[in-house]
mmCIF file of C-alpha atoms and ligand atoms in Angstrom:
data_model
loop_
_atom_site.group_PDB
_atom_site.id
_atom_site.type_symbol
_atom_site.label_atom_id
_atom_site.label_comp_id
_atom_site.label_asym_id
_atom_site.label_seq_id
_atom_site.Cartn_x
_atom_site.Cartn_y
_atom_site.Cartn_z
ATOM 1 C CA MET C 1 11.726 -27.965 -49.140
ATOM 2 C CA GLU C 2 8.625 -29.291 -49.290
ATOM 3 C CA ILE C 3 6.420 -29.162 -46.072
ATOM 4 C CA LEU C 4 2.806 -29.851 -44.967
ATOM 5 C CA GLY C 5 1.169 -26.836 -43.899
ATOM 6 C CA ILE C 6 -2.347 -27.193 -42.143
ATOM 7 C CA ASP C 7 -4.788 -24.447 -41.377
ATOM 8 C CA ILE C 8 -6.970 -25.306 -38.479
ATOM 9 C CA GLY C 9 -10.456 -23.265 -38.378
ATOM 10 C CA GLY C 10 -13.791 -23.342 -36.718
ATOM 11 C CA SER C 11 -15.501 -25.189 -39.618
ATOM 12 C CA GLY C 12 -12.793 -26.736 -41.779
ATOM 13 C CA ILE C 13 -9.296 -28.320 -41.190
ATOM 14 C CA LYS C 14 -7.518 -27.964 -44.368
ATOM 15 C CA GLY C 15 -3.702 -28.826 -45.655
ATOM 16 C CA ALA C 16 -1.347 -29.054 -48.696
ATOM 17 C CA ILE C 17 2.202 -29.789 -49.368
ATOM 18 C CA VAL C 18 3.870 -26.567 -50.124
ATOM 19 C CA ASN C 19 7.185 -25.852 -51.558
ATOM 20 C CA THR C 20 8.299 -23.284 -49.470
ATOM 21 C CA LYS C 21 10.972 -21.549 -51.961
ATOM 22 C CA THR C 22 8.040 -20.602 -54.344
ATOM 23 C CA GLY C 23 4.986 -20.614 -52.016
ATOM 24 C CA GLU C 24 3.173 -22.941 -54.007
ATOM 25 C CA TYR C 25 1.058 -26.010 -53.356
ATOM 26 C CA VAL C 26 2.773 -29.114 -54.721
ATOM 27 C CA THR C 27 -0.382 -31.353 -53.957
ATOM 28 C CA GLU C 28 -4.319 -30.642 -53.861
ATOM 29 C CA ARG C 29 -5.549 -29.044 -50.972
ATOM 30 C CA HIS C 30 -7.323 -31.466 -48.652
ATOM 31 C CA ARG C 31 -10.211 -30.321 -46.184
ATOM 32 C CA ILE C 32 -11.898 -32.294 -43.343
ATOM 33 C CA GLU C 33 -14.670 -30.583 -41.504
ATOM 34 C CA THR C 34 -13.786 -29.750 -38.190
ATOM 35 C CA PRO C 35 -15.687 -32.293 -35.864
ATOM 36 C CA GLN C 36 -17.356 -31.227 -33.143
ATOM 37 C CA PRO C 37 -17.186 -30.132 -29.983
ATOM 38 C CA ALA C 38 -13.255 -29.364 -31.184
ATOM 39 C CA THR C 39 -11.619 -30.594 -28.523
ATOM 40 C CA PRO C 40 -7.690 -30.600 -28.778
ATOM 41 C CA GLU C 41 -7.479 -34.565 -29.106
ATOM 42 C CA VAL C 42 -10.283 -34.591 -31.588
ATOM 43 C CA ILE C 43 -8.245 -31.804 -33.642
ATOM 44 C CA ALA C 44 -5.160 -34.063 -33.209
ATOM 45 C CA GLU C 45 -6.599 -37.233 -34.810
ATOM 46 C CA THR C 46 -8.245 -35.160 -37.593
ATOM 47 C CA LEU C 47 -4.531 -33.837 -38.141
ATOM 48 C CA ALA C 48 -3.152 -37.258 -38.263
ATOM 49 C CA LYS C 49 -6.029 -38.413 -40.810
ATOM 50 C CA ILE C 50 -4.388 -35.538 -43.155
ATOM 51 C CA VAL C 51 -1.105 -36.780 -42.539
ATOM 52 C CA LYS C 52 -2.332 -40.174 -43.657
ATOM 53 C CA HIS C 53 -4.196 -38.794 -46.678
ATOM 54 C CA PHE C 54 -0.846 -37.402 -47.795
ATOM 55 C CA ASN C 55 1.648 -40.379 -46.878
ATOM 56 C CA TYR C 56 3.398 -37.790 -45.260
ATOM 57 C CA ASN C 57 6.473 -38.137 -42.989
ATOM 58 C CA GLY C 58 8.237 -34.831 -42.347
ATOM 59 C CA LYS C 59 7.875 -31.287 -40.353
ATOM 60 C CA ILE C 60 4.485 -29.912 -40.334
ATOM 61 C CA GLY C 61 3.449 -26.281 -39.696
ATOM 62 C CA CYS C 62 -0.172 -25.353 -38.197
ATOM 63 C CA GLY C 63 -2.457 -22.237 -37.888
ATOM 64 C CA PHE C 64 -4.589 -22.301 -34.856
ATOM 65 C CA PRO C 65 -7.280 -19.608 -34.091
ATOM 66 C CA ALA C 66 -5.765 -18.774 -30.492
ATOM 67 C CA VAL C 67 -2.626 -16.897 -28.716
ATOM 68 C CA ILE C 68 0.091 -19.662 -29.269
ATOM 69 C CA GLN C 69 3.112 -19.199 -26.939
ATOM 70 C CA ASN C 70 5.928 -21.999 -27.499
ATOM 71 C CA GLY C 71 3.305 -24.315 -28.949
ATOM 72 C CA VAL C 72 0.891 -23.888 -25.674
ATOM 73 C CA ILE C 73 -2.554 -22.611 -26.562
ATOM 74 C CA LYS C 74 -3.512 -19.604 -24.412
ATOM 75 C CA THR C 75 -6.803 -18.573 -25.110
ATOM 76 C CA ALA C 76 -10.183 -20.001 -26.982
ATOM 77 C CA SER C 77 -12.638 -17.084 -28.228
ATOM 78 C CA ASN C 78 -14.080 -19.230 -30.972
ATOM 79 C CA ILE C 79 -12.831 -22.873 -30.209
ATOM 80 C CA ASP C 80 -13.506 -25.325 -27.607
ATOM 81 C CA LYS C 81 -12.628 -23.864 -24.112
ATOM 82 C CA SER C 82 -10.712 -27.258 -23.365
ATOM 83 C CA CYS C 83 -7.861 -26.155 -25.557
ATOM 84 C CA ILE C 84 -6.783 -23.865 -23.081
ATOM 85 C CA GLY C 85 -3.318 -24.651 -21.575
ATOM 86 C CA VAL C 86 -2.712 -27.558 -24.134
ATOM 87 C CA ASN C 87 0.436 -28.031 -25.319
ATOM 88 C CA ALA C 88 -0.286 -28.151 -28.921
ATOM 89 C CA ASN C 89 3.225 -28.975 -30.398
ATOM 90 C CA LYS C 90 3.324 -31.921 -28.030
ATOM 91 C CA LEU C 91 -0.331 -33.255 -28.494
ATOM 92 C CA PHE C 92 -0.347 -32.956 -32.401
ATOM 93 C CA SER C 93 3.252 -34.469 -32.743
ATOM 94 C CA GLN C 94 2.365 -37.436 -30.698
ATOM 95 C CA HIS C 95 -0.878 -38.100 -32.846
ATOM 96 C CA THR C 96 1.026 -37.510 -36.160
ATOM 97 C CA GLY C 97 4.200 -38.816 -35.401
ATOM 98 C CA CYS C 98 5.776 -35.773 -37.092
ATOM 99 C CA ASP C 99 7.323 -32.931 -35.789
ATOM 100 C CA VAL C 100 4.594 -30.372 -35.746
ATOM 101 C CA LYS C 101 4.753 -26.552 -34.802
ATOM 102 C CA VAL C 102 1.792 -24.640 -34.260
ATOM 103 C CA TYR C 103 1.328 -20.768 -34.463
ATOM 104 C CA ASN C 104 -1.446 -18.272 -34.270
ATOM 105 C CA ASP C 105 -3.370 -18.470 -37.552
ATOM 106 C CA ALA C 106 -3.568 -14.729 -38.717
ATOM 107 C CA ASP C 107 0.501 -14.663 -37.778
ATOM 108 C CA VAL C 108 0.525 -17.564 -40.077
ATOM 109 C CA ALA C 109 -1.423 -16.124 -42.849
ATOM 110 C CA GLY C 110 0.216 -12.733 -42.415
ATOM 111 C CA PHE C 111 3.665 -14.138 -42.908
ATOM 112 C CA ALA C 112 3.022 -15.721 -45.936
ATOM 113 C CA GLU C 113 1.821 -12.178 -47.220
ATOM 114 C CA LEU C 114 4.951 -10.980 -45.866
ATOM 115 C CA LYS C 115 7.216 -13.559 -48.083
ATOM 116 C CA PHE C 116 5.059 -13.973 -51.107
ATOM 117 C CA GLY C 117 2.429 -11.030 -51.094
ATOM 118 C CA LYS C 118 2.218 -7.255 -50.468
ATOM 119 C CA VAL C 119 3.798 -6.988 -47.304
ATOM 120 C CA LYS C 120 7.331 -8.198 -48.812
ATOM 121 C CA ALA C 121 8.567 -5.153 -49.942
ATOM 122 C CA PHE C 122 6.945 -2.878 -47.207
ATOM 123 C CA LYS C 123 9.096 -1.063 -44.525
ATOM 124 C CA GLY C 124 7.246 0.456 -41.828
ATOM 125 C CA LEU C 125 4.338 -0.651 -39.581
ATOM 126 C CA ALA C 126 1.663 -3.130 -41.487
ATOM 127 C CA LEU C 127 -1.254 -4.368 -39.929
ATOM 128 C CA PHE C 128 -2.664 -7.457 -41.173
ATOM 129 C CA LEU C 129 -6.455 -8.575 -40.629
ATOM 130 C CA THR C 130 -8.083 -11.765 -41.301
ATOM 131 C CA ILE C 131 -11.912 -11.341 -41.244
ATOM 132 C CA GLY C 132 -13.618 -14.506 -40.867
ATOM 133 C CA THR C 133 -15.573 -16.439 -37.868
ATOM 134 C CA GLY C 134 -13.251 -13.949 -35.610
ATOM 135 C CA ILE C 135 -10.966 -11.118 -36.407
ATOM 136 C CA GLY C 136 -7.560 -11.931 -36.228
ATOM 137 C CA SER C 137 -4.184 -9.783 -36.745
ATOM 138 C CA ALA C 138 -0.750 -10.023 -37.473
ATOM 139 C CA LEU C 139 1.523 -6.922 -36.924
ATOM 140 C CA PHE C 140 4.823 -6.224 -38.857
ATOM 141 C CA TYR C 141 7.558 -3.496 -38.431
ATOM 142 C CA ASN C 142 9.900 -3.456 -41.138
ATOM 143 C CA GLY C 143 9.033 -6.855 -42.360
ATOM 144 C CA LYS C 144 9.351 -8.521 -38.777
ATOM 145 C CA LEU C 145 6.153 -10.387 -37.132
ATOM 146 C CA ILE C 146 5.312 -9.171 -33.923
ATOM 147 C CA PRO C 147 3.377 -12.185 -32.727
ATOM 148 C CA ASN C 148 -0.124 -12.836 -31.021
ATOM 149 C CA SER C 149 -1.595 -9.244 -31.399
ATOM 150 C CA GLU C 150 -5.044 -10.177 -31.247
ATOM 151 C CA PHE C 151 -6.342 -6.752 -32.558
ATOM 152 C CA GLY C 152 -9.889 -8.470 -33.008
ATOM 153 C CA HIS C 153 -10.508 -8.070 -29.238
ATOM 154 C CA VAL C 154 -10.093 -4.474 -28.949
ATOM 155 C CA TYR C 155 -13.149 -2.496 -27.748
ATOM 156 C CA MET C 156 -15.799 -0.636 -29.829
ATOM 157 C CA HIS C 157 -18.997 1.267 -28.528
ATOM 158 C CA ASN C 158 -20.131 0.266 -25.243
ATOM 159 C CA LYS C 159 -17.622 -2.457 -24.291
ATOM 160 C CA LEU C 160 -18.374 -4.437 -27.345
ATOM 161 C CA ILE C 161 -15.645 -6.689 -28.642
ATOM 162 C CA ALA C 162 -14.722 -5.769 -32.019
ATOM 163 C CA GLU C 163 -15.019 -9.407 -33.592
ATOM 164 C CA HIS C 164 -18.419 -9.320 -32.073
ATOM 165 C CA PHE C 165 -19.394 -6.259 -34.165
ATOM 166 C CA ALA C 166 -17.532 -6.436 -37.648
ATOM 167 C CA SER C 167 -16.679 -10.097 -38.244
ATOM 168 C CA ASP C 168 -17.671 -11.961 -41.369
ATOM 169 C CA ALA C 169 -19.653 -14.302 -39.135
ATOM 170 C CA VAL C 170 -21.756 -11.267 -37.532
ATOM 171 C CA ARG C 171 -22.432 -9.767 -41.182
ATOM 172 C CA LYS C 172 -23.981 -13.133 -42.048
ATOM 173 C CA LYS C 173 -25.852 -13.476 -38.849
ATOM 174 C CA GLU C 174 -27.522 -10.042 -39.063
ATOM 175 C CA ASP C 175 -27.683 -10.350 -42.632
ATOM 176 C CA LEU C 176 -25.880 -7.195 -43.304
ATOM 177 C CA LYS C 177 -25.640 -5.804 -46.885
ATOM 178 C CA TRP C 178 -22.013 -5.408 -47.542
ATOM 179 C CA LYS C 179 -22.354 -1.427 -47.679
ATOM 180 C CA VAL C 180 -23.765 -1.593 -44.269
ATOM 181 C CA TRP C 181 -21.230 -3.852 -42.900
ATOM 182 C CA GLY C 182 -18.493 -2.128 -44.755
ATOM 183 C CA LYS C 183 -19.322 0.999 -42.736
ATOM 184 C CA ARG C 184 -19.161 -0.958 -39.508
ATOM 185 C CA PHE C 185 -15.813 -2.276 -40.709
ATOM 186 C CA ASN C 186 -14.778 1.222 -41.506
ATOM 187 C CA GLN C 187 -15.332 2.422 -37.594
ATOM 188 C CA TYR C 188 -13.490 -0.705 -36.613
ATOM 189 C CA LEU C 189 -10.345 0.457 -38.625
ATOM 190 C CA LYS C 190 -10.790 3.814 -37.549
ATOM 191 C CA GLN C 191 -10.227 2.671 -34.128
ATOM 192 C CA LEU C 192 -7.285 0.690 -35.091
ATOM 193 C CA GLU C 193 -5.639 3.660 -36.803
ATOM 194 C CA LYS C 194 -6.205 5.679 -33.720
ATOM 195 C CA ILE C 195 -4.538 3.284 -31.599
ATOM 196 C CA LEU C 196 -1.651 2.145 -33.811
ATOM 197 C CA SER C 197 -1.107 4.532 -36.512
ATOM 198 C CA PRO C 198 -0.206 1.739 -39.158
ATOM 199 C CA GLU C 199 1.291 2.654 -42.558
ATOM 200 C CA LEU C 200 -0.447 -0.086 -44.247
ATOM 201 C CA ILE C 201 -3.456 -2.520 -43.569
ATOM 202 C CA ILE C 202 -3.914 -5.548 -45.505
ATOM 203 C CA LEU C 203 -7.264 -7.772 -45.606
ATOM 204 C CA GLY C 204 -6.959 -11.329 -45.553
ATOM 205 C CA GLY C 205 -9.552 -14.376 -45.129
ATOM 206 C CA GLY C 206 -12.383 -14.903 -47.139
ATOM 207 C CA THR C 207 -13.865 -11.544 -47.186
ATOM 208 C CA SER C 208 -10.925 -10.025 -48.726
ATOM 209 C CA LYS C 209 -12.352 -11.835 -52.101
ATOM 210 C CA LYS C 210 -15.358 -9.201 -51.773
ATOM 211 C CA PHE C 211 -13.320 -6.162 -51.115
ATOM 212 C CA ASP C 212 -14.905 -4.382 -54.327
ATOM 213 C CA LYS C 213 -18.404 -4.791 -52.482
ATOM 214 C CA PHE C 214 -17.163 -2.867 -49.262
ATOM 215 C CA SER C 215 -14.017 -0.778 -50.302
ATOM 216 C CA GLU C 216 -15.908 2.439 -50.937
ATOM 217 C CA GLN C 217 -16.875 2.401 -47.243
ATOM 218 C CA LEU C 218 -13.357 2.516 -46.097
ATOM 219 C CA THR C 219 -12.983 5.991 -45.327
ATOM 220 C CA ILE C 220 -9.588 6.111 -43.118
ATOM 221 C CA LYS C 221 -6.670 7.988 -44.346
ATOM 222 C CA THR C 222 -4.507 4.442 -43.920
ATOM 223 C CA PRO C 223 -3.970 2.602 -47.388
ATOM 224 C CA VAL C 224 -6.069 -0.605 -47.112
ATOM 225 C CA GLU C 225 -5.732 -3.190 -49.535
ATOM 226 C CA PRO C 226 -6.839 -6.987 -49.946
ATOM 227 C CA ALA C 227 -4.174 -9.926 -49.491
ATOM 228 C CA GLN C 228 -2.760 -11.279 -52.507
ATOM 229 C CA LEU C 229 -2.782 -15.118 -51.587
ATOM 230 C CA LEU C 230 -6.389 -14.741 -50.566
ATOM 231 C CA ASN C 231 -7.319 -17.953 -47.986
ATOM 232 C CA HIS C 232 -4.438 -19.980 -49.174
ATOM 233 C CA ALA C 233 -2.243 -17.947 -46.880
ATOM 234 C CA GLY C 234 -2.955 -20.007 -43.762
ATOM 235 C CA ILE C 235 -1.581 -23.264 -45.498
ATOM 236 C CA ILE C 236 1.573 -21.757 -47.118
ATOM 237 C CA GLY C 237 2.327 -19.511 -44.024
ATOM 238 C CA ALA C 238 1.902 -22.528 -41.775
ATOM 239 C CA ALA C 239 4.426 -24.715 -43.873
ATOM 240 C CA LEU C 240 7.000 -21.578 -43.878
ATOM 241 C CA LEU C 241 6.990 -21.294 -40.322
ATOM 242 C CA ALA C 242 7.768 -24.933 -39.720
HETATM 243 C C1 LIG M 301 -8.956 -15.263 -32.127
HETATM 244 C C2 LIG M 301 -7.193 -15.003 -32.690
HETATM 245 C C3 LIG M 301 -7.587 -15.555 -33.826
HETATM 246 C C4 LIG M 301 -8.772 -14.784 -34.570
HETATM 247 C C5 LIG M 301 -8.982 -15.468 -36.223
HETATM 248 C C6 LIG M 301 -9.849 -14.758 -32.850
HETATM 249 O O1 LIG M 301 -11.014 -14.912 -32.082
HETATM 250 O O2 LIG M 301 -8.644 -14.679 -30.625
HETATM 251 O O3 LIG M 301 -6.367 -15.532 -32.117
HETATM 252 O O4 LIG M 301 -6.247 -15.290 -34.834
HETATM 253 O O5 LIG M 301 -9.976 -15.065 -33.943
HETATM 254 O O6 LIG M 301 -9.145 -16.836 -36.150
#
């Protein structure tokens, strides 16, 4: 089947048509800057532009950077607060004329890894993290997704929220050297190791491409690996879940 997968992010909204059997793109990826303020209506209009670009008519899967229950947006840490309470499935379907299903962005990316990447054959408890503007998480037990885990919001020192301490946005904002940031990120992973005892941690998002720059700083016992699908996982997973 060929399905349009869309990854909605704070800076860009990206889509491609995906072959759900092979997990490969059948079109080029199309990206539109996320208009600001990114209210639900503005996002819905941008999705409609992506649909028009591909001249597409069919099911659509979307990754969205928030807790999503039955298509309803429940949180807004890095997005416009007006998103909270909106039924995104309904709104995006109305604007695009297609059947749209929305899920948490990290769950979607982790799901793609589960199907086509490293979590595929993994039995036990695996934690997938996306490191970007925020930190997203997806939890898998014996290959099954436990949705909306939000481990980017655990407390670090002095009640500092983890994604305000160790995200890629913080690394850039504070101009941290990879080694310095790597040590911070390791402290965060230590915290997660204590709470969850995962058997494998997979790092996704743009930062996973730079894994070699900070991997030496990761001293936790749990094996940590970069994701295989890199930043295509958001689009591929969204198409698969639709
Ligand atoms: C949000 C998560 C999201 C993550 C990555 C966090 O701020 O709370 O829902 O998965 O950012 O985008």
